[in-house]
Amino acid sequence: MLQLYFFRYEVPERHSDDTINVPVYLREKKYGGYSTTSNLFGTPLFVNVTPDSTTYQELYDAVLHKMRRYVTVFQQNGNPEAQDAKKSDDEVENNDTQEEKLEDMNDISLDDSNEGKSSEKAVPTLFTMCTVNSYGSSDIDSLKDDGKALRISGRSYVAVDWYPKMRAKYYDQSKAEETKQHESVDRKVAERKTITLYDCINLFLNKEKLSADDPWYCPSCKEHRQATKKFDLWSLPKMLIIHLKRFSYNRFWRDKLDIKVDFPLTNFDMSKYVMNEGHPPAIYDLHAVSNHFGGLGGGHYTAFCKNPNKDQWYNFDDSSVSSMVEDRVVSSSAYLLCYTRRGANTRQDDLGDEQRMEYDDESPSSAHESTIAGTEDVNDMV
């Protein structure tokens, strides 16, 4: 059975427009020879800070506060066990790195020189911090605890590098991995509503309000204004081709929609959608379907076509042609639907001028190929 896990991030509330939420990665330092590596662990978190005015200590306290559920914070008057753990980490680092690194790490980890306090009473540092790339895998710049404001922007990513001994003593892995099972897990999955071709047509003909980003230019007032638009059908062709929009595009995501649309094979009645009262009965029968398999990056096309003389459907797959049962025609891969109007002679040579479908600018709306159901419409139906 497939199990899906969702992580919900509690993003701190912004105190003002001047504050930003900064993503924070958790890493553990590893020392060996003359190199130092940092390995990611745990779940990233967010902290709310004020750019260009937040100090190192303020950022440190904010991160520590976010981890209070699974990090045991010792008292400010010092903790012998914490000092021993920090001292052990320093010894490993001092033995495996150059003297220059030793001086830098001592400056970051212990504040024992300016205040006249002994290192035995100073509160040890659980971790150091630096800015990293968006994956948390590469350091960009170290953050120094010098009392000055840090250079952090809305595009910054921060990593906290734990000392191994400090993580072992104060980071509770089991509490950090505790999960809550949402009540929706025990609910029965609601059956997906069947989408019909009639549903798509109704959505296609609905009145649509244009967004502020897509205004209409008014020729009278010479300005762009928000407006509504609506499609109406005045006449329909003898050969009706319906295009199901299966490719979804927006500013953040592109995807293919594999939603099954139930379309009729016979007796497809479009009469009620035609505004022209003198239009002949618009009842159609399906004679071909174009299918698309795959995604946006690539795919494969096939076609289902019906031989009206034999009343038999055939599957055209590249150079292969085979007969097929009618039940397979309706599928989630259907892309183009080709209908023929009943009673229409589709041979162009046999049609008189008065029988041919005329399309001109005077018709409110008519199209030989009709695009049905925009991406947003299909998503709304789901």
Short mmCIF file of C-alpha atoms in Angstrom, two decimals:
data_model
loop_
_atom_site.label_atom_id
_atom_site.label_comp_id
_atom_site.label_asym_id
_atom_site.label_seq_id
_atom_site.Cartn_x
_atom_site.Cartn_y
_atom_site.Cartn_z
CA MET A 1 0.00 0.00 0.00
CA LEU A 2 1.37 3.39 -1.00
CA GLN A 3 1.86 5.82 1.90
CA LEU A 4 2.22 9.54 1.38
CA TYR A 5 3.76 11.87 3.97
CA PHE A 6 3.02 15.60 4.01
CA PHE A 7 5.06 18.15 5.95
CA ARG A 8 3.29 21.27 7.12
CA TYR A 9 5.52 24.25 7.83
CA GLU A 10 4.30 26.71 10.42
CA VAL A 11 5.54 29.93 8.89
CA PRO A 12 6.04 32.64 11.53
CA GLU A 13 3.66 35.55 11.33
CA ARG A 14 5.29 38.62 9.88
CA HIS A 15 5.38 41.37 12.47
CA SER A 16 5.49 44.07 9.80
CA ASP A 17 6.19 44.60 6.13
CA ASP A 18 9.85 45.03 7.07
CA THR A 19 10.27 41.44 8.29
CA ILE A 20 11.01 38.35 6.21
CA ASN A 21 10.77 34.59 6.71
CA VAL A 22 14.15 32.90 6.28
CA PRO A 23 14.46 29.14 5.55
CA VAL A 24 16.87 27.38 7.91
CA TYR A 25 18.60 24.03 7.29
CA LEU A 26 19.94 21.78 10.05
CA ARG A 27 23.39 20.29 9.54
CA GLU A 28 25.98 18.45 11.61
CA LYS A 29 29.67 19.15 11.36
CA LYS A 30 32.07 16.33 10.64
CA TYR A 31 35.79 16.75 11.17
CA GLY A 32 38.46 14.64 9.57
CA GLY A 33 42.06 15.40 8.69
CA TYR A 34 42.27 18.90 7.28
CA SER A 35 38.68 19.00 6.00
CA THR A 36 35.33 19.83 7.54
CA THR A 37 32.03 18.62 6.11
CA SER A 38 28.42 19.32 7.03
CA ASN A 39 25.63 16.76 6.61
CA LEU A 40 21.97 17.72 6.45
CA PHE A 41 19.56 16.18 8.94
CA GLY A 42 16.11 16.77 10.38
CA THR A 43 13.40 18.98 8.90
CA PRO A 44 14.10 22.56 7.77
CA LEU A 45 12.32 25.41 9.53
CA PHE A 46 11.51 29.09 9.10
CA VAL A 47 12.36 32.07 11.30
CA ASN A 48 11.05 35.62 11.08
CA VAL A 49 13.73 38.32 11.12
CA THR A 50 14.21 41.95 10.20
CA PRO A 51 16.79 42.28 7.42
CA ASP A 52 19.73 44.63 7.92
CA SER A 53 19.02 44.99 11.65
CA THR A 54 19.04 41.43 13.07
CA THR A 55 22.20 40.50 14.93
CA TYR A 56 23.80 37.08 15.14
CA GLN A 57 22.57 36.54 18.70
CA GLU A 58 19.00 37.51 17.75
CA LEU A 59 19.01 35.07 14.86
CA TYR A 60 20.53 32.38 17.09
CA ASP A 61 17.81 32.90 19.73
CA ALA A 62 15.07 32.84 17.07
CA VAL A 63 16.32 29.52 15.67
CA LEU A 64 16.68 28.03 19.14
CA HIS A 65 13.15 29.14 20.00
CA LYS A 66 11.76 27.38 16.91
CA MET A 67 13.45 24.15 18.02
CA ARG A 68 12.29 24.36 21.64
CA ARG A 69 9.96 21.35 21.23
CA TYR A 70 12.83 18.94 20.63
CA VAL A 71 15.93 20.79 21.91
CA THR A 72 16.71 20.87 25.64
CA VAL A 73 18.00 24.35 26.40
CA PHE A 74 20.23 24.58 29.48
CA GLN A 75 20.16 27.40 32.02
CA GLN A 76 22.10 30.58 31.36
CA ASN A 77 24.25 30.14 34.47
CA GLY A 78 26.13 27.33 32.81
CA ASN A 79 25.83 23.56 32.60
CA PRO A 80 28.84 21.31 33.32
CA GLU A 81 27.64 18.55 30.99
CA ALA A 82 27.11 21.01 28.16
CA GLN A 83 30.55 22.48 28.73
CA ASP A 84 32.11 19.02 28.66
CA ALA A 85 30.30 18.19 25.41
CA LYS A 86 31.41 21.44 23.82
CA LYS A 87 34.97 20.96 25.06
CA SER A 88 35.06 17.47 23.53
CA ASP A 89 33.93 18.84 20.17
CA ASP A 90 36.53 21.58 20.32
CA GLU A 91 39.28 19.05 21.05
CA VAL A 92 38.33 17.01 17.98
CA GLU A 93 38.25 20.12 15.85
CA ASN A 94 41.48 21.53 17.24
CA ASN A 95 43.36 18.30 16.63
CA ASP A 96 42.09 17.85 13.06
CA THR A 97 42.27 21.38 11.69
CA GLN A 98 44.87 24.05 11.22
CA GLU A 99 45.61 26.68 13.87
CA GLU A 100 43.83 29.35 11.84
CA LYS A 101 40.58 27.34 12.02
CA LEU A 102 41.07 26.87 15.73
CA GLU A 103 41.17 30.62 16.33
CA ASP A 104 38.10 31.24 14.15
CA MET A 105 36.01 28.54 15.81
CA ASN A 106 36.96 29.74 19.28
CA ASP A 107 35.84 33.24 18.35
CA ILE A 108 32.46 31.90 17.18
CA SER A 109 31.77 29.30 19.82
CA LEU A 110 32.87 30.83 23.11
CA ASP A 111 32.58 34.40 24.36
CA ASP A 112 35.17 34.29 27.12
CA SER A 113 37.50 37.24 26.63
CA ASN A 114 35.78 40.62 26.83
CA GLU A 115 33.50 40.24 29.83
CA GLY A 116 36.10 38.86 32.19
CA LYS A 117 34.17 35.63 32.53
CA SER A 118 35.87 32.27 32.57
CA SER A 119 35.10 29.81 29.78
CA GLU A 120 33.87 27.39 32.42
CA LYS A 121 30.92 29.68 33.23
CA ALA A 122 30.13 30.81 29.70
CA VAL A 123 27.13 29.24 28.00
CA PRO A 124 28.47 26.98 25.22
CA THR A 125 27.20 27.41 21.68
CA LEU A 126 25.06 24.57 20.34
CA PHE A 127 25.72 25.44 16.72
CA THR A 128 27.20 28.00 14.38
CA MET A 129 25.43 29.60 11.43
CA CYS A 130 26.19 30.56 7.85
CA THR A 131 24.35 31.45 4.65
CA VAL A 132 24.05 28.64 2.10
CA ASN A 133 22.58 27.90 -1.32
CA SER A 134 18.92 26.94 -1.77
CA TYR A 135 19.73 23.25 -1.25
CA GLY A 136 21.71 23.78 1.94
CA SER A 137 24.60 21.88 0.43
CA SER A 138 27.10 24.67 -0.22
CA ASP A 139 28.26 27.47 2.08
CA ILE A 140 28.09 31.04 0.80
CA ASP A 141 29.25 33.20 3.70
CA SER A 142 29.87 32.71 7.40
CA LEU A 143 27.85 34.71 9.93
CA LYS A 144 29.89 36.37 12.67
CA ASP A 145 28.79 37.13 16.21
CA ASP A 146 30.24 40.63 16.37
CA GLY A 147 27.12 42.49 17.51
CA LYS A 148 26.58 44.01 14.08
CA ALA A 149 23.51 43.54 11.88
CA LEU A 150 23.67 40.53 9.57
CA ARG A 151 23.35 40.93 5.83
CA ILE A 152 20.24 38.81 5.24
CA SER A 153 17.67 39.32 2.50
CA GLY A 154 14.44 37.67 1.40
CA ARG A 155 16.48 35.36 -0.83
CA SER A 156 18.84 34.18 1.90
CA TYR A 157 19.07 30.61 3.16
CA VAL A 158 20.69 29.89 6.52
CA ALA A 159 22.23 26.68 7.84
CA VAL A 160 22.85 25.92 11.50
CA ASP A 161 25.84 23.62 11.95
CA TRP A 162 25.56 21.52 15.09
CA TYR A 163 28.56 20.27 16.98
CA PRO A 164 28.23 16.44 17.08
CA LYS A 165 28.45 16.11 20.88
CA MET A 166 26.02 18.97 21.42
CA ARG A 167 23.52 17.44 19.04
CA ALA A 168 23.82 14.07 20.78
CA LYS A 169 23.10 15.62 24.19
CA TYR A 170 20.49 18.27 23.41
CA TYR A 171 18.78 17.39 20.14
CA ASP A 172 15.99 14.86 20.76
CA GLN A 173 15.65 12.98 17.48
CA SER A 174 12.52 11.09 18.53
CA LYS A 175 10.67 14.28 19.49
CA ALA A 176 11.76 15.97 16.28
CA GLU A 177 10.28 13.10 14.24
CA GLU A 178 6.99 12.96 16.11
CA THR A 179 4.03 13.19 13.74
CA LYS A 180 0.33 13.76 14.16
CA GLN A 181 -2.10 11.75 12.12
CA HIS A 182 -4.74 14.04 10.69
CA GLU A 183 -8.34 12.98 11.06
CA SER A 184 -8.73 13.00 7.29
CA VAL A 185 -6.55 9.88 7.11
CA ASP A 186 -9.42 7.80 8.45
CA ARG A 187 -11.98 9.29 6.11
CA LYS A 188 -13.17 7.41 3.09
CA VAL A 189 -11.87 8.81 -0.15
CA ALA A 190 -14.67 10.59 -1.94
CA GLU A 191 -15.35 9.31 -5.41
CA ARG A 192 -14.25 11.70 -8.11
CA LYS A 193 -17.16 13.30 -9.89
CA THR A 194 -17.50 12.17 -13.47
CA ILE A 195 -16.85 14.96 -15.95
CA THR A 196 -18.97 14.86 -19.08
CA LEU A 197 -18.50 16.62 -22.37
CA TYR A 198 -21.67 18.57 -21.64
CA ASP A 199 -20.07 19.86 -18.41
CA CYS A 200 -17.09 21.11 -20.40
CA ILE A 201 -19.29 22.86 -22.95
CA ASN A 202 -21.32 24.56 -20.23
CA LEU A 203 -18.13 25.86 -18.65
CA PHE A 204 -16.81 26.98 -22.02
CA LEU A 205 -19.96 29.05 -22.64
CA ASN A 206 -20.17 30.53 -19.16
CA LYS A 207 -19.59 34.22 -18.62
CA GLU A 208 -16.00 34.82 -17.52
CA LYS A 209 -14.73 37.82 -15.58
CA LEU A 210 -11.34 38.96 -16.80
CA SER A 211 -8.69 39.41 -14.14
CA ALA A 212 -6.93 42.67 -13.38
CA ASP A 213 -3.88 41.28 -15.18
CA ASP A 214 -5.91 40.68 -18.34
CA PRO A 215 -7.95 43.87 -18.89
CA TRP A 216 -10.04 44.72 -21.94
CA TYR A 217 -9.29 47.81 -23.99
CA CYS A 218 -12.41 49.94 -24.30
CA PRO A 219 -12.50 51.67 -27.71
CA SER A 220 -14.87 54.34 -26.39
CA CYS A 221 -13.01 55.55 -23.31
CA LYS A 222 -9.59 54.54 -24.69
CA GLU A 223 -8.61 52.78 -21.47
CA HIS A 224 -8.03 49.26 -20.25
CA ARG A 225 -10.84 48.08 -17.98
CA GLN A 226 -11.91 44.93 -16.24
CA ALA A 227 -14.69 43.25 -18.15
CA THR A 228 -16.51 40.00 -18.72
CA LYS A 229 -16.43 37.85 -21.83
CA LYS A 230 -18.74 35.15 -23.10
CA PHE A 231 -18.85 32.82 -26.08
CA ASP A 232 -22.12 32.10 -27.88
CA LEU A 233 -22.71 29.64 -30.71
CA TRP A 234 -24.63 30.89 -33.73
CA SER A 235 -23.99 28.03 -36.13
CA LEU A 236 -22.27 24.66 -36.06
CA PRO A 237 -20.47 22.84 -38.88
CA LYS A 238 -21.32 19.46 -40.33
CA MET A 239 -17.96 18.17 -39.12
CA LEU A 240 -17.49 19.26 -35.50
CA ILE A 241 -14.00 18.91 -34.00
CA ILE A 242 -13.72 19.38 -30.25
CA HIS A 243 -10.31 19.96 -28.69
CA LEU A 244 -9.95 18.94 -25.04
CA LYS A 245 -7.29 21.12 -23.43
CA ARG A 246 -5.15 18.61 -21.59
CA PHE A 247 -2.12 20.80 -21.01
CA SER A 248 -2.16 23.00 -17.92
CA TYR A 249 -0.04 26.15 -17.78
CA ASN A 250 0.36 28.80 -15.10
CA ARG A 251 3.17 30.96 -13.78
CA PHE A 252 4.33 28.27 -11.35
CA TRP A 253 3.59 24.91 -12.92
CA ARG A 254 3.09 23.08 -16.20
CA ASP A 255 1.40 19.73 -16.34
CA LYS A 256 -0.80 17.43 -18.39
CA LEU A 257 -4.35 16.69 -17.24
CA ASP A 258 -5.23 13.00 -17.37
CA ILE A 259 -8.83 13.49 -16.29
CA LYS A 260 -11.30 11.23 -18.00
CA VAL A 261 -14.04 13.12 -19.84
CA ASP A 262 -17.08 11.01 -20.64
CA PHE A 263 -18.22 11.87 -24.18
CA PRO A 264 -21.11 10.34 -26.16
CA LEU A 265 -20.42 8.09 -29.14
CA THR A 266 -23.83 8.75 -30.65
CA ASN A 267 -26.70 11.20 -30.27
CA PHE A 268 -24.53 14.11 -29.13
CA ASP A 269 -27.13 16.90 -29.03
CA MET A 270 -25.79 20.45 -29.36
CA SER A 271 -29.11 22.04 -30.32
CA LYS A 272 -29.71 23.78 -27.01
CA TYR A 273 -26.41 25.65 -27.26
CA VAL A 274 -27.15 27.24 -30.66
CA MET A 275 -28.68 30.74 -30.54
CA ASN A 276 -29.81 30.71 -34.17
CA GLU A 277 -33.41 29.52 -34.09
CA GLY A 278 -33.30 28.62 -37.79
CA HIS A 279 -30.34 26.29 -37.37
CA PRO A 280 -30.96 22.65 -38.37
CA PRO A 281 -30.96 20.01 -35.61
CA ALA A 282 -27.42 19.74 -34.24
CA ILE A 283 -27.22 16.07 -33.33
CA TYR A 284 -23.83 14.44 -33.87
CA ASP A 285 -22.26 10.99 -33.95
CA LEU A 286 -18.60 10.35 -33.18
CA HIS A 287 -16.46 9.04 -36.02
CA ALA A 288 -12.86 9.54 -34.79
CA VAL A 289 -10.75 10.26 -31.71
CA SER A 290 -7.14 11.40 -31.48
CA ASN A 291 -5.35 10.22 -28.32
CA HIS A 292 -2.22 11.50 -26.61
CA PHE A 293 -0.14 9.38 -24.25
CA GLY A 294 2.69 10.83 -22.17
CA GLY A 295 3.41 14.23 -20.70
CA LEU A 296 4.62 17.69 -21.64
CA GLY A 297 8.14 16.54 -22.38
CA GLY A 298 7.11 13.94 -24.93
CA GLY A 299 4.45 11.48 -25.84
CA HIS A 300 2.76 9.33 -28.43
CA TYR A 301 -0.33 9.84 -30.56
CA THR A 302 -2.83 7.22 -31.70
CA ALA A 303 -6.24 7.44 -33.36
CA PHE A 304 -9.54 5.58 -33.11
CA CYS A 305 -11.63 5.71 -36.28
CA LYS A 306 -14.98 4.20 -37.15
CA ASN A 307 -15.84 2.58 -40.47
CA PRO A 308 -19.52 3.53 -40.91
CA ASN A 309 -20.11 0.87 -43.56
CA LYS A 310 -19.03 -1.94 -41.23
CA ASP A 311 -19.99 -0.18 -37.99
CA GLN A 312 -16.54 -1.15 -36.69
CA TRP A 313 -13.94 0.86 -34.74
CA TYR A 314 -10.22 0.60 -35.57
CA ASN A 315 -7.08 1.55 -33.66
CA PHE A 316 -4.40 3.36 -35.70
CA ASP A 317 -1.03 3.17 -33.92
CA ASP A 318 1.77 4.28 -36.25
CA SER A 319 1.88 1.65 -39.00
CA SER A 320 -0.28 -0.79 -37.05
CA VAL A 321 -4.04 -0.92 -37.64
CA SER A 322 -6.28 -3.26 -35.67
CA SER A 323 -9.97 -3.61 -34.91
CA MET A 324 -11.15 -2.70 -31.43
CA VAL A 325 -14.23 -2.88 -29.25
CA GLU A 326 -16.37 0.20 -28.86
CA ASP A 327 -15.96 0.26 -25.07
CA ARG A 328 -12.31 1.34 -25.45
CA VAL A 329 -13.10 4.52 -27.36
CA VAL A 330 -13.78 6.67 -24.28
CA SER A 331 -10.55 7.03 -22.27
CA SER A 332 -8.52 9.57 -20.31
CA SER A 333 -6.14 9.91 -23.27
CA ALA A 334 -8.75 11.39 -25.61
CA TYR A 335 -7.45 14.65 -27.07
CA LEU A 336 -9.46 15.50 -30.19
CA LEU A 337 -13.07 14.41 -30.79
CA CYS A 338 -14.40 14.35 -34.35
CA TYR A 339 -18.18 14.36 -34.78
CA THR A 340 -20.42 14.23 -37.87
CA ARG A 341 -23.82 15.87 -37.87
CA ARG A 342 -26.67 13.52 -38.59
CA GLY A 343 -28.27 13.90 -41.99
CA ALA A 344 -25.30 15.83 -43.36
CA ASN A 345 -23.64 14.78 -46.60
CA THR A 346 -19.98 15.13 -45.78
CA ARG A 347 -18.76 14.80 -49.37
CA GLN A 348 -17.87 18.34 -50.40
CA ASP A 349 -18.50 17.64 -54.12
CA ASP A 350 -22.13 16.78 -53.41
CA LEU A 351 -22.86 19.95 -51.46
CA GLY A 352 -24.53 22.89 -53.07
CA ASP A 353 -23.50 26.43 -52.29
CA GLU A 354 -26.60 26.89 -50.18
CA GLN A 355 -25.67 23.82 -48.13
CA ARG A 356 -22.10 24.82 -47.38
CA MET A 357 -21.48 26.37 -43.99
CA GLU A 358 -20.58 30.01 -44.38
CA TYR A 359 -18.48 31.81 -41.81
CA ASP A 360 -18.17 35.55 -41.84
CA ASP A 361 -17.71 38.44 -39.44
CA GLU A 362 -21.46 38.98 -39.16
CA SER A 363 -22.01 35.75 -37.28
CA PRO A 364 -21.86 36.26 -33.49
CA SER A 365 -19.76 33.14 -33.15
CA SER A 366 -18.98 30.12 -35.26
CA ALA A 367 -15.96 27.92 -35.58
CA HIS A 368 -15.09 24.76 -37.40
CA GLU A 369 -12.84 23.75 -34.51
CA SER A 370 -14.19 24.49 -31.05
CA THR A 371 -11.90 24.62 -28.04
CA ILE A 372 -13.75 23.18 -25.08
CA ALA A 373 -13.06 23.69 -21.38
CA GLY A 374 -10.08 25.76 -20.38
CA THR A 375 -7.55 24.41 -17.93
CA GLU A 376 -9.03 26.33 -15.03
CA ASP A 377 -12.48 24.97 -15.86
CA VAL A 378 -11.34 21.36 -15.80
CA ASN A 379 -9.50 21.92 -12.53
CA ASP A 380 -12.63 23.43 -11.02
CA MET A 381 -14.61 20.36 -12.02
CA VAL A 382 -12.19 18.12 -10.18
#
